[in-house]
Tab-separated table of C-alpha atoms and ligand atoms in Angstrom:
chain	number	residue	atom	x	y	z
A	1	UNK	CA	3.021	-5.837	20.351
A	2	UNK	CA	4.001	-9.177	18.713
A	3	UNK	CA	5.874	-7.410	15.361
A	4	UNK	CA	7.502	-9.794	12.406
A	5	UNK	CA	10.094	-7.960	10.284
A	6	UNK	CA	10.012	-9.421	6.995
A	7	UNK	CA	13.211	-7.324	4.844
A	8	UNK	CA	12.977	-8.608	1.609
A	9	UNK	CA	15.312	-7.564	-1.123
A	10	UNK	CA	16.736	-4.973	-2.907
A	11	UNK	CA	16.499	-1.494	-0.226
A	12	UNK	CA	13.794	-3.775	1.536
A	13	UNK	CA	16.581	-4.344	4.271
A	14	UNK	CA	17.894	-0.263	4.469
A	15	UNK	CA	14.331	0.770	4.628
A	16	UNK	CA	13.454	-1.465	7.233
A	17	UNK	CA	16.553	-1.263	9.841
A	18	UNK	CA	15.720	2.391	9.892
A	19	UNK	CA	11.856	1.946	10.381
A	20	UNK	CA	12.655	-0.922	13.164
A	21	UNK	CA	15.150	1.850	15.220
A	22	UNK	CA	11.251	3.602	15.801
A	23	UNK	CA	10.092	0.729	17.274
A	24	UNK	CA	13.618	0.017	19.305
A	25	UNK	CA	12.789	4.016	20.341
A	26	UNK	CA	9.229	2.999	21.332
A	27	UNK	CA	10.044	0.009	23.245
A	28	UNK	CA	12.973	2.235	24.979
A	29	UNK	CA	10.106	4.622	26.254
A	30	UNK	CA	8.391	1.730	27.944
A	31	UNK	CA	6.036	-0.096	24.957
A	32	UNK	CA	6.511	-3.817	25.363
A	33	UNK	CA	7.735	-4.550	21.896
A	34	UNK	CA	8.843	-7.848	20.469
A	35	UNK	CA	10.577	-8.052	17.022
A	36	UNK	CA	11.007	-11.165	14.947
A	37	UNK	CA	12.420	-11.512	11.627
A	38	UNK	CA	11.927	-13.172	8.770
A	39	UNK	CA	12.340	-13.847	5.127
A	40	UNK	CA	10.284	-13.333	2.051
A	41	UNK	CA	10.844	-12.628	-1.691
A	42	UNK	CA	13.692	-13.385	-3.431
A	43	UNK	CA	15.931	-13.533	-0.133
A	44	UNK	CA	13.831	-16.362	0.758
A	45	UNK	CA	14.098	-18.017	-2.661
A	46	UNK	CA	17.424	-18.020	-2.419
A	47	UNK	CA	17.621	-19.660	1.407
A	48	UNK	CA	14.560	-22.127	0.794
A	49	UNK	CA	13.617	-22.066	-2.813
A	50	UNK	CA	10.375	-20.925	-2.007
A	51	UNK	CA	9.240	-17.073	-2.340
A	52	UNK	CA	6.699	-17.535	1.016
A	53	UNK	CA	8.176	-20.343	3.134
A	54	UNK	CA	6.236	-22.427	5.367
A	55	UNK	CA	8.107	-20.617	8.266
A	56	UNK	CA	7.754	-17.391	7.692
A	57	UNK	CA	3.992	-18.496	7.270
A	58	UNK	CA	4.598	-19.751	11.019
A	59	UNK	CA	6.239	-16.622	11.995
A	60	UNK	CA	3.831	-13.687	10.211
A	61	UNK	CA	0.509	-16.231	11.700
A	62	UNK	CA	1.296	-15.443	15.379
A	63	UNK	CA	2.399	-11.835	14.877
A	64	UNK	CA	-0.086	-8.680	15.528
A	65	UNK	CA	1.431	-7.082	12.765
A	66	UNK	CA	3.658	-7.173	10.236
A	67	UNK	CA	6.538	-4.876	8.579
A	68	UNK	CA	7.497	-5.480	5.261
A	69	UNK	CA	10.622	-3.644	2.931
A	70	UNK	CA	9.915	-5.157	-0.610
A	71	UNK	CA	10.686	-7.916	-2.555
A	72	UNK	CA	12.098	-8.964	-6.196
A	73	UNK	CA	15.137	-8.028	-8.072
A	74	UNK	CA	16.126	-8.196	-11.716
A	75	UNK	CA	18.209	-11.435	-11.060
A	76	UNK	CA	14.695	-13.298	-10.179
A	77	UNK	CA	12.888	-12.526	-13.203
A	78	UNK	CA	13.867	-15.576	-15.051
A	79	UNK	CA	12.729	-17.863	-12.439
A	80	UNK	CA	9.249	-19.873	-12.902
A	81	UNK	CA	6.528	-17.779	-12.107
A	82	UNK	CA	5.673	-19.570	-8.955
A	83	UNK	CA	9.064	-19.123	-7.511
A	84	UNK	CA	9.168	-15.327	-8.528
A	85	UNK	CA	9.256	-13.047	-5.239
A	86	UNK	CA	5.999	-11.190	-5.907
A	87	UNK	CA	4.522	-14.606	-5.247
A	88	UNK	CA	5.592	-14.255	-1.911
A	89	UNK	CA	3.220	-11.002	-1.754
A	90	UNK	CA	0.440	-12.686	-3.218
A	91	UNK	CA	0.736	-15.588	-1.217
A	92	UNK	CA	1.318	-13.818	2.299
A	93	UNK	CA	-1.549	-11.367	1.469
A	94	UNK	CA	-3.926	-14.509	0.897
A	95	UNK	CA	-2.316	-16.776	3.781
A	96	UNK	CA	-3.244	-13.889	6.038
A	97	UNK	CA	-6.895	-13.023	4.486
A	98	UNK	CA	-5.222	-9.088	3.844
A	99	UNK	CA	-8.524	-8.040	1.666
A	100	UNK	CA	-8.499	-4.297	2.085
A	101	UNK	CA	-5.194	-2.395	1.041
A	102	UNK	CA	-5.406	1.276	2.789
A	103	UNK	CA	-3.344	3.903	0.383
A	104	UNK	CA	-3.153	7.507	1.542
A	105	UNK	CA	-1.497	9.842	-1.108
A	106	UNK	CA	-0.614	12.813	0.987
A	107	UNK	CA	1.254	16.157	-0.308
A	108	UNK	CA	3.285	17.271	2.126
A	109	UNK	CA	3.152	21.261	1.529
A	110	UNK	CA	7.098	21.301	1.815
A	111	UNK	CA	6.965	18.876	-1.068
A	112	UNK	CA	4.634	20.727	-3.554
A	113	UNK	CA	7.674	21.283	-6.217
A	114	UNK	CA	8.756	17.878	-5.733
A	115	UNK	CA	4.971	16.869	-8.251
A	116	UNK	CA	5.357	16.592	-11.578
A	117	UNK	CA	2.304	18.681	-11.573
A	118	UNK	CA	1.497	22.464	-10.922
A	119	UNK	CA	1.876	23.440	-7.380
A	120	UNK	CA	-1.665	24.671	-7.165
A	121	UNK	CA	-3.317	21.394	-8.260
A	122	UNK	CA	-1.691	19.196	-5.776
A	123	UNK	CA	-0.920	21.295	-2.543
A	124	UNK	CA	-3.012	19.850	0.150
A	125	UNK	CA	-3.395	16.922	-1.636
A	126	UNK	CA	-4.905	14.161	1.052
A	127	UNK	CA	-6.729	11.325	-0.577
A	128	UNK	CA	-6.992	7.754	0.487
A	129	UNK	CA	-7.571	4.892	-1.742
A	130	UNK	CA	-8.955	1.150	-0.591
A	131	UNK	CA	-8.254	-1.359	-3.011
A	132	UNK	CA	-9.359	-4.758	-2.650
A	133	UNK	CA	-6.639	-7.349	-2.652
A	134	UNK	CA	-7.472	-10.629	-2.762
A	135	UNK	CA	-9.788	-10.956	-5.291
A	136	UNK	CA	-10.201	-9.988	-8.885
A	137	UNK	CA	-8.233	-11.285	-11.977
A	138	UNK	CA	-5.135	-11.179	-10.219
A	139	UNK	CA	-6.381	-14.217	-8.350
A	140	UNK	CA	-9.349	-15.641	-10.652
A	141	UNK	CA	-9.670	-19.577	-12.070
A	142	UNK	CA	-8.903	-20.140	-15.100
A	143	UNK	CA	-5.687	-18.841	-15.816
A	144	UNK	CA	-3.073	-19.492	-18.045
A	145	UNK	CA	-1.568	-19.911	-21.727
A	146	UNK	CA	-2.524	-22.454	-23.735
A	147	UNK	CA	-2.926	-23.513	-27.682
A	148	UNK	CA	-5.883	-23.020	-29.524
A	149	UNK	CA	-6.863	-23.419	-32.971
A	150	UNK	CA	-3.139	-23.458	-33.570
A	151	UNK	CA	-2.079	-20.403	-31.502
A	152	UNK	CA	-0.886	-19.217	-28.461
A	153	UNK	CA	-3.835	-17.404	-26.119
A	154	UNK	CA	-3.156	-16.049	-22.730
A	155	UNK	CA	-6.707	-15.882	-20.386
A	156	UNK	CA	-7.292	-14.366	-17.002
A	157	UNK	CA	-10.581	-14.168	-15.285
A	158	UNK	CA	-11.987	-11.279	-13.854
A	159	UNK	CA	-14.542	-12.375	-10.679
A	160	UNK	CA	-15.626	-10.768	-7.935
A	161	UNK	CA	-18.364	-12.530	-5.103
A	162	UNK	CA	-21.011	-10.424	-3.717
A	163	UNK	CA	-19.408	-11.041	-0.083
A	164	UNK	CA	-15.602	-9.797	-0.761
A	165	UNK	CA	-17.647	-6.641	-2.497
A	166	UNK	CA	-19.377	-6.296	0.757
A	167	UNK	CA	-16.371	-6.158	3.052
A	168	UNK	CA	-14.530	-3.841	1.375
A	169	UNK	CA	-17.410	-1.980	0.870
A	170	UNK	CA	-17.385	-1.250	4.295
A	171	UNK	CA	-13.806	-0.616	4.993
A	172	UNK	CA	-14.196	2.025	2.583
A	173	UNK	CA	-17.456	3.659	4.143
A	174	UNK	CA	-15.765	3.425	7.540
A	175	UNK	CA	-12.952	5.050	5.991
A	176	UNK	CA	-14.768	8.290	4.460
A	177	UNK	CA	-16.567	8.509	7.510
A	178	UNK	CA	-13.592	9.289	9.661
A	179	UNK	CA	-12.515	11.931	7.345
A	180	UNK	CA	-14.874	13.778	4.644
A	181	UNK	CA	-17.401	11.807	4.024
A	182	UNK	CA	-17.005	11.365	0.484
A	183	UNK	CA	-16.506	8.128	-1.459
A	184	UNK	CA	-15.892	7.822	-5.331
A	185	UNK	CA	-16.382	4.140	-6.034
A	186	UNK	CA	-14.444	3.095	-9.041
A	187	UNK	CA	-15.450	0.328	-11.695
A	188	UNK	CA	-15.928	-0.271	-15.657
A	189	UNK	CA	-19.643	-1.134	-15.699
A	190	UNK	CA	-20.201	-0.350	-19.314
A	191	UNK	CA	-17.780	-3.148	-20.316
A	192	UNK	CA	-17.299	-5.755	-17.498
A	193	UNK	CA	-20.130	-7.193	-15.931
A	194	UNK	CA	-18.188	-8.103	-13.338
A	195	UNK	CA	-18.029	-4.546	-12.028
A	196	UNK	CA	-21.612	-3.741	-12.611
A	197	UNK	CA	-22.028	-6.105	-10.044
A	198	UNK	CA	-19.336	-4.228	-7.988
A	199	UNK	CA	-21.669	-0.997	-8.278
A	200	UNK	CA	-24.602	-2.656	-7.254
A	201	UNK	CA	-23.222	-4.177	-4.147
A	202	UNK	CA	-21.560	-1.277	-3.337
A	203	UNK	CA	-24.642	0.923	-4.068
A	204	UNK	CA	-26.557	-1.521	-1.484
A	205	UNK	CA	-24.066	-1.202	1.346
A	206	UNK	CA	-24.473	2.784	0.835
A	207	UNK	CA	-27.875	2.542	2.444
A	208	UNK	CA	-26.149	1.565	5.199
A	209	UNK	CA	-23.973	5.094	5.502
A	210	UNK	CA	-26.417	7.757	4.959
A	211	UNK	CA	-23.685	10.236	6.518
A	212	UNK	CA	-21.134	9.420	3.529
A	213	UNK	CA	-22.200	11.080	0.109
A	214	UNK	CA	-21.464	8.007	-2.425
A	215	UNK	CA	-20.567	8.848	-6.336
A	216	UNK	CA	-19.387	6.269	-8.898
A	217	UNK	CA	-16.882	6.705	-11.222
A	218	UNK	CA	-15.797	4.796	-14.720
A	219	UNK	CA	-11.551	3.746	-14.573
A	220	UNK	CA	-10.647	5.408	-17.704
A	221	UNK	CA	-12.266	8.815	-16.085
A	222	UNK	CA	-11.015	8.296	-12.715
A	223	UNK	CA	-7.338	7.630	-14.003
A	224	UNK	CA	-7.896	11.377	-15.851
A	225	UNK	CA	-9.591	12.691	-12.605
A	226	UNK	CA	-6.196	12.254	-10.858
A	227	UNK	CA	-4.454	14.269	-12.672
A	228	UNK	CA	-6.994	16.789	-13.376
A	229	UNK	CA	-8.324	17.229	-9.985
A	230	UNK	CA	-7.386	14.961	-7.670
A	231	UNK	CA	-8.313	17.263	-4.899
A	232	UNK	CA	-12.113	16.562	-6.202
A	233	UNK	CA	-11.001	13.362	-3.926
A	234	UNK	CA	-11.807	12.389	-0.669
A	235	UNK	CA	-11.680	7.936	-0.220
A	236	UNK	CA	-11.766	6.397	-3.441
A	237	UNK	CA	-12.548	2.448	-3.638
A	238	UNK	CA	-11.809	-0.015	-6.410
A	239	UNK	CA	-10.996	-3.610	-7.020
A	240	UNK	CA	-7.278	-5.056	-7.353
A	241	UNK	CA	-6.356	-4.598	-10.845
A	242	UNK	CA	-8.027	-0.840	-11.040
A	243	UNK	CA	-6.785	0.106	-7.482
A	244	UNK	CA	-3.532	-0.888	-8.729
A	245	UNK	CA	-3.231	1.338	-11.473
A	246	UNK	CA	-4.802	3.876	-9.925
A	247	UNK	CA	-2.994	3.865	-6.703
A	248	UNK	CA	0.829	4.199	-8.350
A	249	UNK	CA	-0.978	6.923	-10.462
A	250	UNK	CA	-2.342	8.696	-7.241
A	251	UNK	CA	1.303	8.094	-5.565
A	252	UNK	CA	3.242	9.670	-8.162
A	253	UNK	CA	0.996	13.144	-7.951
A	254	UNK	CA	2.758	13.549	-4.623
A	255	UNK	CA	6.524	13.851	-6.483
A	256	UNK	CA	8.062	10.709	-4.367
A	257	UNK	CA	6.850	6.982	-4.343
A	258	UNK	CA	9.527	6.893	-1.371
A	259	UNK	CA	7.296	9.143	0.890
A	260	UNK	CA	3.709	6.367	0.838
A	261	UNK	CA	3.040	4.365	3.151
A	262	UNK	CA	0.286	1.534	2.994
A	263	UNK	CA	-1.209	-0.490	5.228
A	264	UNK	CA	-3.082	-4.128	4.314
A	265	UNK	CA	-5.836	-5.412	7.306
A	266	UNK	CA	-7.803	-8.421	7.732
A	267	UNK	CA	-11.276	-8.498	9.355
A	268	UNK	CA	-9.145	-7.997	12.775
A	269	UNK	CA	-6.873	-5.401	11.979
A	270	UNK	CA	-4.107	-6.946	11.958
A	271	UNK	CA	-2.170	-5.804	9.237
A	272	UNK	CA	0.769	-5.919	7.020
A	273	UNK	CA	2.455	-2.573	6.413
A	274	UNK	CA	5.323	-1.732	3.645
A	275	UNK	CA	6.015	1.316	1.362
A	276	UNK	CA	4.204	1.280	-1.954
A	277	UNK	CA	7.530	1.297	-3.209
A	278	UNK	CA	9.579	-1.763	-4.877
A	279	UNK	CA	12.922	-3.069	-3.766
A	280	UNK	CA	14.675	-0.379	-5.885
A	281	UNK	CA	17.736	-2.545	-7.473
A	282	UNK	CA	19.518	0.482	-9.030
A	283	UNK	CA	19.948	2.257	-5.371
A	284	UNK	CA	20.244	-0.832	-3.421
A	285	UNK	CA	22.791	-0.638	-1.120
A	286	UNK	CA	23.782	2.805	-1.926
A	287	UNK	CA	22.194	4.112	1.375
A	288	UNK	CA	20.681	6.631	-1.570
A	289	UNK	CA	16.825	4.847	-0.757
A	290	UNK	CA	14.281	6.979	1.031
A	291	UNK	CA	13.526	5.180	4.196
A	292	UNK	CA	10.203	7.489	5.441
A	293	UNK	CA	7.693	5.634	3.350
A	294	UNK	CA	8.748	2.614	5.474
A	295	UNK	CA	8.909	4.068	8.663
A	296	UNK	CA	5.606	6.241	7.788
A	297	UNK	CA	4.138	2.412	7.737
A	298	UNK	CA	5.130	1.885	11.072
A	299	UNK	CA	2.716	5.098	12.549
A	300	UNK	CA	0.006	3.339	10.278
A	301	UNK	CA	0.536	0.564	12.228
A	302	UNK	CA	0.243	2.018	15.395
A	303	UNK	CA	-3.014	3.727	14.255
A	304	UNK	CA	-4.536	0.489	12.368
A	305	UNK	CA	-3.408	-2.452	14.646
A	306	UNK	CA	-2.664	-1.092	17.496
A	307	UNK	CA	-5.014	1.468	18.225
A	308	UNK	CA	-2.119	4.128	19.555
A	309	UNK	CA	-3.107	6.919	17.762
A	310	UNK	CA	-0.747	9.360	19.846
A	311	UNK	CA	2.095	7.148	18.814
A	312	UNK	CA	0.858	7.459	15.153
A	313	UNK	CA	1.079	10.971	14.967
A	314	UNK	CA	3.913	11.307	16.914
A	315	UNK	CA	5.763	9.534	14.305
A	316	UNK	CA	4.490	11.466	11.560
A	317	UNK	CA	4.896	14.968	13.369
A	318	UNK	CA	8.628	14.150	13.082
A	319	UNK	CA	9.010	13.268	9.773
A	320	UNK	CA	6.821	16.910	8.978
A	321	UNK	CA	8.954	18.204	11.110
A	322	UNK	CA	12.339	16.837	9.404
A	323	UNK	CA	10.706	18.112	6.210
A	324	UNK	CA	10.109	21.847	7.320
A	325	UNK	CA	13.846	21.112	8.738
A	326	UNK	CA	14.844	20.963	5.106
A	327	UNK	CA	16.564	17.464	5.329
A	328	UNK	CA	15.643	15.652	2.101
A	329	UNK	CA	16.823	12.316	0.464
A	330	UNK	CA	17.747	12.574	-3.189
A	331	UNK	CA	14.321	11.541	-4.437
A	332	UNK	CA	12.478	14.462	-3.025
A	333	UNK	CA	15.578	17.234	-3.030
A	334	UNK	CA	15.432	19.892	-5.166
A	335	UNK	CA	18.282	21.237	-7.110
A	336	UNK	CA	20.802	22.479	-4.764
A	337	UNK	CA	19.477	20.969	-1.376
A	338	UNK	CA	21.975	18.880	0.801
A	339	UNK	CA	20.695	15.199	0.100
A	340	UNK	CA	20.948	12.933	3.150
A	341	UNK	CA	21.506	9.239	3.123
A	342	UNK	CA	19.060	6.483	4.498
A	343	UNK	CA	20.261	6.458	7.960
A	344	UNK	CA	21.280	9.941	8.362
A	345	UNK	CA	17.835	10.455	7.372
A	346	UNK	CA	16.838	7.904	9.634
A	347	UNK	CA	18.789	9.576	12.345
A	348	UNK	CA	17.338	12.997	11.733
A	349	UNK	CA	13.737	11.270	12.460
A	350	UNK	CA	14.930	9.302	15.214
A	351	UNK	CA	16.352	13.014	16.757
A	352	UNK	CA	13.274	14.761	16.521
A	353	UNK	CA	10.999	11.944	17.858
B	401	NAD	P1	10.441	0.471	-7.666
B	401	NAD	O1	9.356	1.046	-6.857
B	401	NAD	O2	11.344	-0.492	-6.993
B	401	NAD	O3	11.344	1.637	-8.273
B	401	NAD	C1	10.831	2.627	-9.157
B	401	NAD	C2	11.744	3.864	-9.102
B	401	NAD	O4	11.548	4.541	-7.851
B	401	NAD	C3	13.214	3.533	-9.163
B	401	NAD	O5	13.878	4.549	-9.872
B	401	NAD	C4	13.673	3.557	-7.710
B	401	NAD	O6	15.039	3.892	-7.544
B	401	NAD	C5	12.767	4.621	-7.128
B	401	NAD	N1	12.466	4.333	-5.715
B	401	NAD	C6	11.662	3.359	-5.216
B	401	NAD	N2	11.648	3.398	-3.882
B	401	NAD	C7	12.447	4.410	-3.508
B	401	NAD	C8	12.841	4.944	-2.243
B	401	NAD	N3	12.420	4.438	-1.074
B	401	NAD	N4	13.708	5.984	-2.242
B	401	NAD	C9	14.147	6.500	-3.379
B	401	NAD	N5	13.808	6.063	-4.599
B	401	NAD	C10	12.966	5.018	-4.669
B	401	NAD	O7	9.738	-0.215	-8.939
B	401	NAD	P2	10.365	-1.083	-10.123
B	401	NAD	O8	11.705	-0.529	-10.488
B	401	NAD	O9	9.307	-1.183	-11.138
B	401	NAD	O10	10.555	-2.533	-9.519
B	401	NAD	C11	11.783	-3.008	-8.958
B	401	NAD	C12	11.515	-4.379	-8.340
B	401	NAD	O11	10.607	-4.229	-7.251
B	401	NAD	C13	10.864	-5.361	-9.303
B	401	NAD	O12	11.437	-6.634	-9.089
B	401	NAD	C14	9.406	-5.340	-8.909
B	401	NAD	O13	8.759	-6.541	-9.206
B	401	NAD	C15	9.518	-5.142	-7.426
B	401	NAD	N6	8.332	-4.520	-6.802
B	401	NAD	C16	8.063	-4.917	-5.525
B	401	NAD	C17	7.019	-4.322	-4.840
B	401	NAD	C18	6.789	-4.705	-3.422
B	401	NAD	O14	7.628	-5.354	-2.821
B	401	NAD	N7	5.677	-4.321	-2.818
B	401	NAD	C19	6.250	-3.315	-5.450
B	401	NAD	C20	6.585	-2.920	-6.750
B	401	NAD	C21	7.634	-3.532	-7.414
């Protein structure tokens, strides 16, 4: 398992050292392991100017897999857009052809008081959202700001082909077939055309999934849906910008961005994997970040690239089991709880694994 460790900024570098002492655990039972690092975000910036260097490109190209903390920091946000870290995401998503972006929101039943919502609507939660990531208006021609008629317009274009609707479309079905059977596909097709193509395409690859009962669902409602009833949920799919949204939304009904891991695949599985988090600047370095999103990453890698399903769950039996334990990080504790740090939180994983 060729593995490149890519930090980033912010808690991207806590997060990480205490998702890589897994894989130093794995490799220690007998897994032939390899770890390289590398920089990207505003760490890179800083070292090469650029957000997505030309060597990590090198570096992340020969690698099965890689693991990611997070990028970007208040003290980039003044740079030119093209040098701003999220570039660096963008850019490594699209260098690597990353189109489908695999988001399980999961409530852990230990955590049900951690949701901002009632106990009853969320326990159990377990949905999983596919968003498609290299497409959309986040990446369409034109773009920009320019003068017209004698004042400022910004532009974006929203475009989708009928063959990155079909991929995804799949990943999706393939998705809801391994667990419920039950895809919500999400779109605006009363307003954009651009998504009535999305539900046609994705209506067409249906036919191919008799097994998996398909529904379609407009943004606005879906974003309500969530917080109504998101256990109405099994997979959900939608394009970038929706998935987005929709995914932070989904994220937050489980009490603790800190706890999500995600994993990003190409047509090969190999995958990037990082937290759904950010790079946290007002608990960086404060060993106050929750580090089991990250490591939770890792046991997706082990299902998505690697195919060590075993590994997977051991991974995530210990961090249920650190849970039940009663060990939380300050995100998820409840008043009066003991609140560990990163790495004794870290630790207490590492001990029951
Ligand atoms: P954020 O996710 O970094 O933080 C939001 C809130 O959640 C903060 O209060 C933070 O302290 C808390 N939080 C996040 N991760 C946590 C963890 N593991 N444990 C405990 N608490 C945690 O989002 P933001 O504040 O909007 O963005 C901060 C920076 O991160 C910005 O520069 C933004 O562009 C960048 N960002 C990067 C990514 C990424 O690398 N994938 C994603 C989102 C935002």
């Amino acid at each position: 398992m060729n593995i490149a460790i890519l930090p980033g900024d912010g808690i991207g570098p806590e997060i990480v050292s205490q998702a890589s002492r897994l894989l130093d655990a794995l490799k220690a039972d007998g897994f032939k392991i390899e770890l390289e690092y590398g920089s990207i975000g505003g760490c890179a910036v800083d070292a090469t100017g650029e957000p997505y260097p030309e060597v990590t490109h090198q570096l992340v190209s020969q690698a099965d897999a890689v693991l990611l903390g997070a990028v970007g920091g208040p003290q980039y946000d003044a740079l030119p857009r093209a040098q701003r870290p999220e570039k660096g995401l963008l850019a490594i998503r699209k260098a690597l052809n990353l189109f489908a972006n695999l988001r399980p929101a999961m409530l852990y039943p230990e955590l049900a008081t951690a949701s901002s919502l009632k106990p009853e609507i969320v326990a159990g939660l377990d949905i999983m959202i596919v968003r498609e990531l290299t497409g959309d208006i986040y990446f369409g021609e034109p773009r920009g700001i320019e003068t017209r008629n004698g004042q400022r317009v910004g532009f974006n274009t929203m475009i989708y082909s009928e063959s990155e609707i079909q991929r995804i479309a799949h990943i999706a079905f393939q998705a809801a077939l391994k667990r419920n059977r039950k895809l919500c596909s999400v779109d605006k097709m009363n307003v954009l055309e651009c998504t009535q193509l999305w539900r046609d395409i994705i209506e067409e690859v249906g036919q191919e999934y008799p097994d998996v009962s398909l529904s379609h669902m407009l943004v606005d409602n879906a974003a309500m849906q969530l917080v109504r009833d998101p256990k109405q949920f099994d997979v959900i799919v939608t394009g970038n910008m929706f998935g987005d949204i929709l995914s932070d939304e989904a994220s937050m009904l489980t009490g603790s961005i800190g706890m999500l891991p995600s994993a990003s695949l190409d047509h090969n599985n190999k995958g990037l994997y990082e937290p759904i988090h950010g790079s946290a600047p007002d608990i960086a370095g404060k060993n106050l970040a929750n580090p089991l999103a990250t490591m939770l990453s890792v046991a997706m890698m082990m299902r998505y690239t690697f195919n060590q399903e075993e590994v997977a769950k051991r991974i995530e039996d210990a961090v249920k089991k650190v849970l039940a334990q009663g060990l939380r990080t300050r995100d998820i504790a409840s008043e009066g709880t003991p609140i560990l740090g990163t790495c004794e939180m870290g630790d207490a994983v590492l001990a029951v694994l």
